[in-house]
Short mmCIF file of N, CA and C in Angstrom, two decimals:
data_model
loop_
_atom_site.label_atom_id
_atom_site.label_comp_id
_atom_site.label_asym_id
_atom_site.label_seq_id
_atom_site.Cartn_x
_atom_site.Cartn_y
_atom_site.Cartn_z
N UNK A 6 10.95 5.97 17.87
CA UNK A 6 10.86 5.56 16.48
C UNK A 6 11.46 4.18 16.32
N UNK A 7 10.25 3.67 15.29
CA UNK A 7 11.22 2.29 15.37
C UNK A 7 11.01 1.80 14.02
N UNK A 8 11.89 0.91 13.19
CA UNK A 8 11.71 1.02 12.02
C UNK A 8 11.51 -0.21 12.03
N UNK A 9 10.62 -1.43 11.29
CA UNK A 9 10.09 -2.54 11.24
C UNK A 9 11.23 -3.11 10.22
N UNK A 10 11.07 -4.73 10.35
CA UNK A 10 11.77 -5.41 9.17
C UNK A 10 10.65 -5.77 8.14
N UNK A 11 10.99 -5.42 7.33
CA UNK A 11 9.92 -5.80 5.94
C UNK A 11 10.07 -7.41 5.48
N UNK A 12 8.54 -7.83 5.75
CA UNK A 12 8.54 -9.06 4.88
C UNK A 12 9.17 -9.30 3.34
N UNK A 13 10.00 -10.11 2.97
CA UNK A 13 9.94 -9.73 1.65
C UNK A 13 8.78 -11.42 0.95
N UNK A 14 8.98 -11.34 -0.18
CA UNK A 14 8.04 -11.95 -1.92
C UNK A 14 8.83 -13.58 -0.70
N UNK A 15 7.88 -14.52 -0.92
CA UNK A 15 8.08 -15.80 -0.05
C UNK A 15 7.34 -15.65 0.97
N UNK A 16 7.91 -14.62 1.98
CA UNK A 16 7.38 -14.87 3.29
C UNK A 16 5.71 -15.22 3.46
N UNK A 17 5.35 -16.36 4.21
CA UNK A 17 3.90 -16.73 3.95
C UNK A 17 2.79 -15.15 4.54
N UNK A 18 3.51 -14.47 5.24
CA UNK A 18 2.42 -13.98 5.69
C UNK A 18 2.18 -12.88 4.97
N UNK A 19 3.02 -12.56 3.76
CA UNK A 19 2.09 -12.07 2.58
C UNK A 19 1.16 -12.73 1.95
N UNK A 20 0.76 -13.75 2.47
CA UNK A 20 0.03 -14.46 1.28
C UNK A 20 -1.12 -14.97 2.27
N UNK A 21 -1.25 -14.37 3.60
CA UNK A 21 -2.65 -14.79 4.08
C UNK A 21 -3.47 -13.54 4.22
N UNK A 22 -4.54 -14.03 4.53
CA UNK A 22 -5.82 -12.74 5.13
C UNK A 22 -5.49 -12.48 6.22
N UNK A 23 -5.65 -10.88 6.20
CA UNK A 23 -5.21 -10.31 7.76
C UNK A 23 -6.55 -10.25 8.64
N UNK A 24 -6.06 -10.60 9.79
CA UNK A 24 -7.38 -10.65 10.76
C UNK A 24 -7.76 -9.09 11.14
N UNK A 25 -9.16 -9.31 11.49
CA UNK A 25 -9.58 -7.70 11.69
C UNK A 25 -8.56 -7.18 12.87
N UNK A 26 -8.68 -6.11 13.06
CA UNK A 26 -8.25 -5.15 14.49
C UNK A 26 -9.74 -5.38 15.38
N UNK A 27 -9.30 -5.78 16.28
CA UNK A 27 -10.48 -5.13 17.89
C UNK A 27 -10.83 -4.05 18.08
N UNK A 28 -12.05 -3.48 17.76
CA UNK A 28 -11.91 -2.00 17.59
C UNK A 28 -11.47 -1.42 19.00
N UNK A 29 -11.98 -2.31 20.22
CA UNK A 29 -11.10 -1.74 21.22
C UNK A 29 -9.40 -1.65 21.87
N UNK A 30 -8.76 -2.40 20.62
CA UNK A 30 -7.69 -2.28 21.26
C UNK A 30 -6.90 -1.10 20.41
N UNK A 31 -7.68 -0.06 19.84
CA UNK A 31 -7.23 0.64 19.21
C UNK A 31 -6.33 1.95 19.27
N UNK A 32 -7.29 2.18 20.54
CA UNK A 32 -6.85 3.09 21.68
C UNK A 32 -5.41 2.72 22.28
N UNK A 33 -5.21 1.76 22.20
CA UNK A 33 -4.30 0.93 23.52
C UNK A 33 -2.86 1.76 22.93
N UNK A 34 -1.97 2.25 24.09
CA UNK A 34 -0.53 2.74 23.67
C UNK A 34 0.50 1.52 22.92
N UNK A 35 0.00 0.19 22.75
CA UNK A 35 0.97 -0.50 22.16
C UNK A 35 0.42 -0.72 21.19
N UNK A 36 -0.97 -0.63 20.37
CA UNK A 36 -1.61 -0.56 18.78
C UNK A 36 -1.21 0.84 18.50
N UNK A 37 -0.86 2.14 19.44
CA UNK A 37 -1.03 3.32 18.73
C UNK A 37 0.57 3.53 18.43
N UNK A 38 1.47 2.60 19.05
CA UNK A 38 3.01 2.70 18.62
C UNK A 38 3.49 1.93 17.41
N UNK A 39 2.37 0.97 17.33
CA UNK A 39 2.18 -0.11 16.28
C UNK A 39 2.53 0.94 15.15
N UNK A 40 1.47 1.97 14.88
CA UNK A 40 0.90 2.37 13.88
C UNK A 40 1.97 3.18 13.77
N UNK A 41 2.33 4.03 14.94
CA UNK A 41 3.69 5.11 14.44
C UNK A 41 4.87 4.55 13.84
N UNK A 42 5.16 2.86 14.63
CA UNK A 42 6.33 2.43 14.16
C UNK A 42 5.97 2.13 12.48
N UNK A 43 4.59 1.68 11.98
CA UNK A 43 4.65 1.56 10.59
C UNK A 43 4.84 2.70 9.63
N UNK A 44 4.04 3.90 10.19
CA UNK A 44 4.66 5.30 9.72
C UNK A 44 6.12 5.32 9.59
N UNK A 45 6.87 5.61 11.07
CA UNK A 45 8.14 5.47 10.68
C UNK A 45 9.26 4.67 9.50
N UNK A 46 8.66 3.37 9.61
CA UNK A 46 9.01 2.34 8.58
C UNK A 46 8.90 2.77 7.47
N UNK A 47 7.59 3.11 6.97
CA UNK A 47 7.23 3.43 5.07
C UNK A 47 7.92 4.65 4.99
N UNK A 48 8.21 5.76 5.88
CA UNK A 48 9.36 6.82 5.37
C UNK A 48 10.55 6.23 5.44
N UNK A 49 11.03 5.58 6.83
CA UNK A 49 12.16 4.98 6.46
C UNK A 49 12.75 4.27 5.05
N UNK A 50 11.80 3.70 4.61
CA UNK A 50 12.18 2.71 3.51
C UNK A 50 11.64 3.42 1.88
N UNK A 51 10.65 4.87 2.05
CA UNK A 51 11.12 5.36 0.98
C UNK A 51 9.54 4.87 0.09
N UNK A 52 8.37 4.63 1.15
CA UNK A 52 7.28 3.96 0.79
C UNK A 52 6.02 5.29 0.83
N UNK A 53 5.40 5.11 -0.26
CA UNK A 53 4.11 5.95 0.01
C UNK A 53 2.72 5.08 1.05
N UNK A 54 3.04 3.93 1.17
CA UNK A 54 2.11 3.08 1.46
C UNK A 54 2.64 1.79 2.37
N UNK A 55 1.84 0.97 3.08
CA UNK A 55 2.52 0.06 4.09
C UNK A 55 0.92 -0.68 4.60
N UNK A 56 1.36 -2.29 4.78
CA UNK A 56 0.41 -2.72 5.26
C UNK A 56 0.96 -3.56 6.07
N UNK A 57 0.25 -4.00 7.54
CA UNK A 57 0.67 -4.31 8.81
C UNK A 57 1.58 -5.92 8.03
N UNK A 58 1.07 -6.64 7.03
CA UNK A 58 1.61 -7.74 6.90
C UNK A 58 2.36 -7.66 6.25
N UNK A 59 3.03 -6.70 5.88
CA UNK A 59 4.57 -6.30 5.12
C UNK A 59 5.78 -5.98 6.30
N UNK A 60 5.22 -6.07 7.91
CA UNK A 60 5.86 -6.02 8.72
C UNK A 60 5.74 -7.52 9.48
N UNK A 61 5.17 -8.46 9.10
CA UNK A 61 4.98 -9.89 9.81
C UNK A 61 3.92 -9.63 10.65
N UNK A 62 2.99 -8.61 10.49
CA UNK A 62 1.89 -8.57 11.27
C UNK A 62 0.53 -8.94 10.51
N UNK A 63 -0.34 -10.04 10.79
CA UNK A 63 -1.08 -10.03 9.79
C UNK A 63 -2.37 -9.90 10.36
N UNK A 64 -2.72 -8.45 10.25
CA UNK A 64 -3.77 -7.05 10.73
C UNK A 64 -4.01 -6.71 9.50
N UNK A 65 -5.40 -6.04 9.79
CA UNK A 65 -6.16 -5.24 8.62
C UNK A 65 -5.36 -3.75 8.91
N UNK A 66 -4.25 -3.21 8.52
CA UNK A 66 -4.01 -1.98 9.34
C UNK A 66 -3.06 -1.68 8.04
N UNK A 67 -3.46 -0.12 7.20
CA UNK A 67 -2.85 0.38 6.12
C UNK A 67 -2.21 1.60 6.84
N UNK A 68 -1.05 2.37 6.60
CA UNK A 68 -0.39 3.66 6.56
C UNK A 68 0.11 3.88 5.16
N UNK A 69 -0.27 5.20 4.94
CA UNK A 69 -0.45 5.82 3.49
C UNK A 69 -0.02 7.37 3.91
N UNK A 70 0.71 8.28 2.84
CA UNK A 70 1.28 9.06 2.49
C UNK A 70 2.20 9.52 1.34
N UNK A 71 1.63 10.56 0.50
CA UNK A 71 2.69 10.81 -0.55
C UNK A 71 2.70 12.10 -0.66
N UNK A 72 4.25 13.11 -0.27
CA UNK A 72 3.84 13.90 0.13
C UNK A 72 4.37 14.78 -2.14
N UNK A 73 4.10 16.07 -2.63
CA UNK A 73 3.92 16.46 -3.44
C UNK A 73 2.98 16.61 -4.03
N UNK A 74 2.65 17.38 -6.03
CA UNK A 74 1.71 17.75 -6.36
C UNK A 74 0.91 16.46 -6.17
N UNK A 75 1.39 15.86 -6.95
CA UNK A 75 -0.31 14.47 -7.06
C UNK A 75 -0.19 13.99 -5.61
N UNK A 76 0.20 14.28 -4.52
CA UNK A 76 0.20 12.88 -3.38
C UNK A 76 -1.18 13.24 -2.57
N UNK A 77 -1.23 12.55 -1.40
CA UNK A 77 -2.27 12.24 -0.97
C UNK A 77 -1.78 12.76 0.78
N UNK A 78 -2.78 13.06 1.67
CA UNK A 78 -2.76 12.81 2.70
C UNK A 78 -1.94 11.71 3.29
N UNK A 79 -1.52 11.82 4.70
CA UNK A 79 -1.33 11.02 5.66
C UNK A 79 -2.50 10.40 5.81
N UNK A 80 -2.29 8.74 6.00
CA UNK A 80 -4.08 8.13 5.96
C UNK A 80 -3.97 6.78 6.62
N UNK A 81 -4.24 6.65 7.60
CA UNK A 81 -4.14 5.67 8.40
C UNK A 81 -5.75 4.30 8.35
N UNK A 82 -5.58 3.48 7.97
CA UNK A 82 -6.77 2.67 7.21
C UNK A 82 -6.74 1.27 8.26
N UNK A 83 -7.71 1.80 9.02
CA UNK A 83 -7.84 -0.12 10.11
C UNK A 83 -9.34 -0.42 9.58
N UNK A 84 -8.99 -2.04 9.21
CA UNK A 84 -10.21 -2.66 9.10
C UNK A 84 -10.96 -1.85 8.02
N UNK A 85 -9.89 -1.63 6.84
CA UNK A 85 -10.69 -0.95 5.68
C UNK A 85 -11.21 -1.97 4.63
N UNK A 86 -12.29 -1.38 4.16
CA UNK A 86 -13.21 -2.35 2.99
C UNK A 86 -13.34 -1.82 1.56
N UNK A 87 -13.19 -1.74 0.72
CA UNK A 87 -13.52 -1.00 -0.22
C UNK A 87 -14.99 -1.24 -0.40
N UNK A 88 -15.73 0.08 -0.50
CA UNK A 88 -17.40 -0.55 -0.65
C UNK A 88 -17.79 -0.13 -2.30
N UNK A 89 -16.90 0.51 -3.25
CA UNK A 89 -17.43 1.24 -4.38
C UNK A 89 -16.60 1.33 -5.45
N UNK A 90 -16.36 1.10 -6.63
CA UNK A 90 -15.23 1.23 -7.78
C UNK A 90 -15.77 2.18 -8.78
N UNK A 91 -14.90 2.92 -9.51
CA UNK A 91 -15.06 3.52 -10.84
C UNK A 91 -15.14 2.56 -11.57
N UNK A 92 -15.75 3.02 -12.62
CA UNK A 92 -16.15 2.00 -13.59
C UNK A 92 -14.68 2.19 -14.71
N UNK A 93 -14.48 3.33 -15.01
CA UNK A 93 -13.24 3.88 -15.33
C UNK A 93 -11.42 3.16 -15.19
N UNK A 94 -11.08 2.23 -16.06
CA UNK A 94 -9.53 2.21 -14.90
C UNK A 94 -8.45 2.44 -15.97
N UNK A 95 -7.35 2.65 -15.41
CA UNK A 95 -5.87 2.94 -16.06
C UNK A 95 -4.99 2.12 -15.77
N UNK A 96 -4.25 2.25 -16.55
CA UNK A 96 -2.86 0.87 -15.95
C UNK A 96 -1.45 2.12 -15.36
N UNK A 97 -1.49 1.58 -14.59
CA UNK A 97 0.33 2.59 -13.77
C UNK A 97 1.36 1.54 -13.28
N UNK A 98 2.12 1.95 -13.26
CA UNK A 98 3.39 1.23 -12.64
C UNK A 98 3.30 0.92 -11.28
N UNK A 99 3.85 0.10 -10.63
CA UNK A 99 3.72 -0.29 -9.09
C UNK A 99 5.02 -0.68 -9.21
N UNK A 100 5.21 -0.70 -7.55
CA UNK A 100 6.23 -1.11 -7.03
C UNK A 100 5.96 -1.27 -5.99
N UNK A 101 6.84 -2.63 -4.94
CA UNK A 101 6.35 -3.02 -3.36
C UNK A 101 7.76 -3.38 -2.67
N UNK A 102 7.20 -2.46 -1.35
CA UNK A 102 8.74 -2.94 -0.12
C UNK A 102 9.00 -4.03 -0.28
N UNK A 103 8.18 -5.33 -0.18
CA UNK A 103 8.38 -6.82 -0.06
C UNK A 103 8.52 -7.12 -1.59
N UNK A 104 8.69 -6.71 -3.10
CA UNK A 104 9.04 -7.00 -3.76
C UNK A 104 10.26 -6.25 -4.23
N UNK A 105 11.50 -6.74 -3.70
CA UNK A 105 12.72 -5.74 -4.05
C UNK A 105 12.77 -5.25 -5.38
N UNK A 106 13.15 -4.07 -5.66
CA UNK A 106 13.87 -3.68 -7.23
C UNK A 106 12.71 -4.27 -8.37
N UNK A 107 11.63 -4.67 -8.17
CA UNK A 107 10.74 -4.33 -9.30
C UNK A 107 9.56 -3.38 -9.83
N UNK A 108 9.67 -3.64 -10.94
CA UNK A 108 7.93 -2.56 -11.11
C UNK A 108 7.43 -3.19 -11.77
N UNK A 109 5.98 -3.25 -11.96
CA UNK A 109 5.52 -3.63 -13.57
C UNK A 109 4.21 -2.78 -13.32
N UNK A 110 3.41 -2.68 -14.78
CA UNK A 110 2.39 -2.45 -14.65
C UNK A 110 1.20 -2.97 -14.50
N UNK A 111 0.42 -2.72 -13.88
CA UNK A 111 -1.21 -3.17 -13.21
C UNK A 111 -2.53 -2.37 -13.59
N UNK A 112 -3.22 -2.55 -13.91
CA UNK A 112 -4.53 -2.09 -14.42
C UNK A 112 -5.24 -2.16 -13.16
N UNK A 113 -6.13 -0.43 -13.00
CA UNK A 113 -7.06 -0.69 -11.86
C UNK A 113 -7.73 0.12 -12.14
N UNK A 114 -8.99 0.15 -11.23
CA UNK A 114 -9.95 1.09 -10.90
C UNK A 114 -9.06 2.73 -10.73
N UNK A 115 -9.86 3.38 -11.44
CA UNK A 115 -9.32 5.20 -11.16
C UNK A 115 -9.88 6.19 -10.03
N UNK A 116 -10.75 5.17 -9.82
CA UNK A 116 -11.52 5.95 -8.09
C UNK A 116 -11.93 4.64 -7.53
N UNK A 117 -12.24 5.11 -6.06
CA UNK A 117 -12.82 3.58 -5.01
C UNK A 117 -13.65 4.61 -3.90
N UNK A 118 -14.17 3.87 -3.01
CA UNK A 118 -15.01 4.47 -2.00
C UNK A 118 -14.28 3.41 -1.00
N UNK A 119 -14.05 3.73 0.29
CA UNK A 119 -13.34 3.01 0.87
C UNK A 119 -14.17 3.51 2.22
N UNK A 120 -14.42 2.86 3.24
CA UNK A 120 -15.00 2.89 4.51
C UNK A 120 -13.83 2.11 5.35
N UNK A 121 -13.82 2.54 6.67
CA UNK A 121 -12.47 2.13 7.55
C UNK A 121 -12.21 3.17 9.07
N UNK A 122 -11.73 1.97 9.55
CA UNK A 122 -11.71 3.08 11.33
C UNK A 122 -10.54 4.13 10.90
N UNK A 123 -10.30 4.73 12.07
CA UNK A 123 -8.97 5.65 11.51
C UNK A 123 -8.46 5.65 13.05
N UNK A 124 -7.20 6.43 13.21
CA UNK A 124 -6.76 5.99 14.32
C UNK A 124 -7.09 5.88 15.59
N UNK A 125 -7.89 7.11 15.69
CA UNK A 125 -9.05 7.16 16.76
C UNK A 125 -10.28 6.32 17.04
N UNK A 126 -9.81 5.36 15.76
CA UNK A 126 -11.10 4.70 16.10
C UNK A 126 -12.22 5.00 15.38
N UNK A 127 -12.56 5.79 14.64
CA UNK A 127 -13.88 6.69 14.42
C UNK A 127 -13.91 5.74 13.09
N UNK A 128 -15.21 6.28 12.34
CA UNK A 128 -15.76 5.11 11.29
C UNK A 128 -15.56 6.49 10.38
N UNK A 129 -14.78 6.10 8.94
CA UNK A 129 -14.81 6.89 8.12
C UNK A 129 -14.90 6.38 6.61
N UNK A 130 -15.69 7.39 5.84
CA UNK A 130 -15.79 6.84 4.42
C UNK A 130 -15.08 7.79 3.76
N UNK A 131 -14.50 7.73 2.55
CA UNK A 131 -13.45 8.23 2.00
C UNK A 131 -13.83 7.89 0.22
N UNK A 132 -14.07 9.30 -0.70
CA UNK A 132 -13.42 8.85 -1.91
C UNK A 132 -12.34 9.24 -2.35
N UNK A 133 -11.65 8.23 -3.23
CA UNK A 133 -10.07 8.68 -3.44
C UNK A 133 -10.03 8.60 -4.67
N UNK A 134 -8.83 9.38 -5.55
CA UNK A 134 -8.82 9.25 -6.94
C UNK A 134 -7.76 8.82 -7.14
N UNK A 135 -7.32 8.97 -8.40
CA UNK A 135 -5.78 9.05 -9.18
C UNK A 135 -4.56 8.07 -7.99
N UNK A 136 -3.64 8.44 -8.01
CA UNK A 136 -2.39 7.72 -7.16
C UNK A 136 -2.77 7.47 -5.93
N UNK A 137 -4.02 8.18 -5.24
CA UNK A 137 -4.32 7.72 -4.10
C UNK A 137 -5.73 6.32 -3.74
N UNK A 138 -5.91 6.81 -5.14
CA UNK A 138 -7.07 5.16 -5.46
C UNK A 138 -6.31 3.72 -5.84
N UNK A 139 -5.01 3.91 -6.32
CA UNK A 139 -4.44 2.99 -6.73
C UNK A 139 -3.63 2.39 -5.34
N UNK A 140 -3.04 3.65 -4.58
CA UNK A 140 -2.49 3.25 -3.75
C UNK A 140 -3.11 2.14 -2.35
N UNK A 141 -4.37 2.77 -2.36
CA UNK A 141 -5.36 2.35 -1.55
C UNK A 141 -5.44 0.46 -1.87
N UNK A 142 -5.86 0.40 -3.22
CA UNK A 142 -6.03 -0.94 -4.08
C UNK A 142 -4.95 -1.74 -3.43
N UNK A 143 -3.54 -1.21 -4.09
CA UNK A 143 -2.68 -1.64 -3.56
C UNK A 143 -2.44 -2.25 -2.23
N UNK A 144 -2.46 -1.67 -1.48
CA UNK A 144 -2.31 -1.65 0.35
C UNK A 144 -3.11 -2.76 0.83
N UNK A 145 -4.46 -2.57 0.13
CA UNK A 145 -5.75 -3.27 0.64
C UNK A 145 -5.76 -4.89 -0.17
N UNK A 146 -4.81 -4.75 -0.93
CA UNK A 146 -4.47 -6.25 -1.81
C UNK A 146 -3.71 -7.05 -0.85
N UNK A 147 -2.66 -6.42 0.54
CA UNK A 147 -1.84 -7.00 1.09
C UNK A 147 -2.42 -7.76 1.97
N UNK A 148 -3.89 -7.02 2.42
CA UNK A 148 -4.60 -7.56 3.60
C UNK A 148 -5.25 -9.09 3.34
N UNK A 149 -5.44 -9.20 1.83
CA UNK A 149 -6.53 -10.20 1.42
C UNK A 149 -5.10 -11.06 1.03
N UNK A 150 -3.70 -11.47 0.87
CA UNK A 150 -2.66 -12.01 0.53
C UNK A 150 -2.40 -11.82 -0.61
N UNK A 151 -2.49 -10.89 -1.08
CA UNK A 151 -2.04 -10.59 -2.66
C UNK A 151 -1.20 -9.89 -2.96
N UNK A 152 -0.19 -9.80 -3.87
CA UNK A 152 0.56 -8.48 -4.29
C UNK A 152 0.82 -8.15 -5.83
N UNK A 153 0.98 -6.83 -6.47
CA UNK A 153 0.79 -6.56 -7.30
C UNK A 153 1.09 -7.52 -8.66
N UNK A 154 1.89 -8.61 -8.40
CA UNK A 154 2.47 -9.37 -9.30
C UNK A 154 1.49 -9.93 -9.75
N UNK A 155 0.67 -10.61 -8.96
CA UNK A 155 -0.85 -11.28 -9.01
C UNK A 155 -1.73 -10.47 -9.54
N UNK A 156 -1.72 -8.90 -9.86
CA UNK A 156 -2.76 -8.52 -10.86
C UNK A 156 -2.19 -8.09 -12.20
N UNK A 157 -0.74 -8.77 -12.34
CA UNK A 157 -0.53 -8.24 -13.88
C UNK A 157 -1.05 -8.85 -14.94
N UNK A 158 -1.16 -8.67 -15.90
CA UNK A 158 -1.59 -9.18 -16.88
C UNK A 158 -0.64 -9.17 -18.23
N UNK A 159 0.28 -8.29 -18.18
CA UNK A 159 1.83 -8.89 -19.06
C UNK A 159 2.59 -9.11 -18.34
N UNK A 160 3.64 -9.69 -18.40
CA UNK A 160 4.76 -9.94 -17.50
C UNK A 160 6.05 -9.17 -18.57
N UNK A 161 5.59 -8.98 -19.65
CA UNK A 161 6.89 -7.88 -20.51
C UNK A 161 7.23 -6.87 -19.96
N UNK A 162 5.58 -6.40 -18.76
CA UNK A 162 6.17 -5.53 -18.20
C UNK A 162 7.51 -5.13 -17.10
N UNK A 163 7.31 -6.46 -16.27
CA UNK A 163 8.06 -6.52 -15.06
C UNK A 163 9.23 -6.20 -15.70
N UNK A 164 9.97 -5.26 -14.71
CA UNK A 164 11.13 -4.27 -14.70
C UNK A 164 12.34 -4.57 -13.56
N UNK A 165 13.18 -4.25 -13.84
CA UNK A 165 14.08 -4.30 -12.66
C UNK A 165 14.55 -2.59 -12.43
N UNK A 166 14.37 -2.44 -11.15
CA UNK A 166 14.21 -0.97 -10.98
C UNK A 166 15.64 -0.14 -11.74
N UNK A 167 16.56 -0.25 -11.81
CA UNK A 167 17.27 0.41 -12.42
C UNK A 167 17.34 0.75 -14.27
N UNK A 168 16.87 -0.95 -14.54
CA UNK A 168 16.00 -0.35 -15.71
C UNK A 168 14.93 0.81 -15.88
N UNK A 169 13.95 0.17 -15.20
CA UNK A 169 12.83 1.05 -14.88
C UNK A 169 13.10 2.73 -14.67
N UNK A 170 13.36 3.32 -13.71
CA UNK A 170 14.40 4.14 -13.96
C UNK A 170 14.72 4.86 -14.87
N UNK A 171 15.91 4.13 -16.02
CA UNK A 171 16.04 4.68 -17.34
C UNK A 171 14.78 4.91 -17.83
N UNK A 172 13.98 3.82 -18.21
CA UNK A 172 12.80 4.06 -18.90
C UNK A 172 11.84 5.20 -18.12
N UNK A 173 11.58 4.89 -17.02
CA UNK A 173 10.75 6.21 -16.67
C UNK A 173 11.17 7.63 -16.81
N UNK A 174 12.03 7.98 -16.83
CA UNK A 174 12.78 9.25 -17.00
C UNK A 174 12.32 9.29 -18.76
N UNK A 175 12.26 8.45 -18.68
CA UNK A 175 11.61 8.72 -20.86
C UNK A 175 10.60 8.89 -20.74
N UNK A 176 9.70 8.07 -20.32
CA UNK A 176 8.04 8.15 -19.93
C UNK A 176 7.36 8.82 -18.99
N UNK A 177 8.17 9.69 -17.72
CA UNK A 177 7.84 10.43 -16.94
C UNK A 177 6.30 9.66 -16.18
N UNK A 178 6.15 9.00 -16.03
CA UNK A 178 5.24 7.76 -15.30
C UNK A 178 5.28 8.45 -13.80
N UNK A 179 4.39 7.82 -13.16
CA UNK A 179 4.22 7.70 -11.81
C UNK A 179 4.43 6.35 -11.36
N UNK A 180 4.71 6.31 -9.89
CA UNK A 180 4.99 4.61 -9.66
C UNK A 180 4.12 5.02 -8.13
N UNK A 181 3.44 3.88 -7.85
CA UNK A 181 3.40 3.35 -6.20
C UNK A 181 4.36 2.45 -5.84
#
C-alpha cells in the first residue's frame, strides 16, 4: 500500500489534459500498482473519487467509490469519455483533495453514459445516476484540467469546510 501525495489548487498539472493510457500497458504490474496505490490514496485521504492528475500523474485514469445508501460501486475508469448527458441537472455541493477545506456548489447533468477500459482492460459502457453521475463529471473534469471551481456559477457559494459543516448538518446535503 502506498499512499500518493496529492496535487494541491496551483499545481500545473491540474490544469493540463491527461494523456491517454496504452491500452497495453494496462496489464503491466507497475500500471496495476498504479491503480491500487490510487485506491489506497482516495481511502486514505477520505475521497469518494481520485484522478491520476491529483497524484502528479497526468493519465486518463479515474478511481471511484462511495461506500453507503446512495454510494456507488468501486469503479475504476481508464481512458473514460463521457458519450451521453441527461437533459435533466441539479446543483450539489462538491468538494476536491487538491482543493483543501472547500465546497461550493456546481450545477450538472443528473445522469451521463460514460464508455471506458476498466482494469482489465475490457471496453465498458456504463449509465450512472445521482452522486455517482456527478462524481463521474467530477473526476472526468480533472482529466481535461479543470476543477470544480471552474464550473461554479456563484461564488456566495464557496464555503470553508468547517463552515460548511455547520450549514450542512442544517441542510442535510450530500457532498462529492
Amino acid at each position: 500500500m502506498a499512499v500518493l501525495k496529492i496535487a494541491r489548487l496551483g499545481s500545473p498539472v491540474l490544469r493540463q489534459i491527461a494523456a491517454p493510457v496504452e491500452p497495453d500497458t494496462i496489464g503491466k504490474r507497475v500500471f496495476q500498482q498504479f491503480l491500487d496505490d490510487l485506491l489506497d490514496t482516495m481511502v486514505e485521504t477520505d475521497g469518494i473519487g481520485l484522478a491520476a492528475p491529483q497524484v502528479s500523474r497526468s493519465e486518463q485514469v479515474v478511481v471511484m467509490e462511495c461506500k453507503g445508501e446512495h454510494g456507488f460501486p468501486q469503479t475504476i475508469l481508464i481512458n473514460p469519455v463521457i458519450v451521453g448527458y441527461s437533459p435533466a441537472t441539479a446543483e450539489s455541493w462538491e468538494g476536491c483533495l487538491s482543493v483543501d477545506n472547500l465546497r461550493g456548489k456546481v450545477r450538472r447533468p443528473v445522469g451521463v453514459r460514460v464508455t471506458y477500459l476498466d482494469r482489465d482492460g475490457k471496453s465498458v459502457e456504463l449509465d450512472a445516476a445521482g452522486l455517482y453521475a456527478v462524481c463521474i463529471q467530477h473526476e472526468l473534469d480533472h482529466l481535461i484540467g479543470k476543477l470544480f471551481l471552474d464550473r461554479m456559477t456563484d461564488f456566495s457559494t464557496l464555503t470553508h469546510l468547517e463552515e460548511f459543516d455547520k450549514y450542512r448538518r442544517a441542510e442535510h446535503a450530500e457532498v462529492i
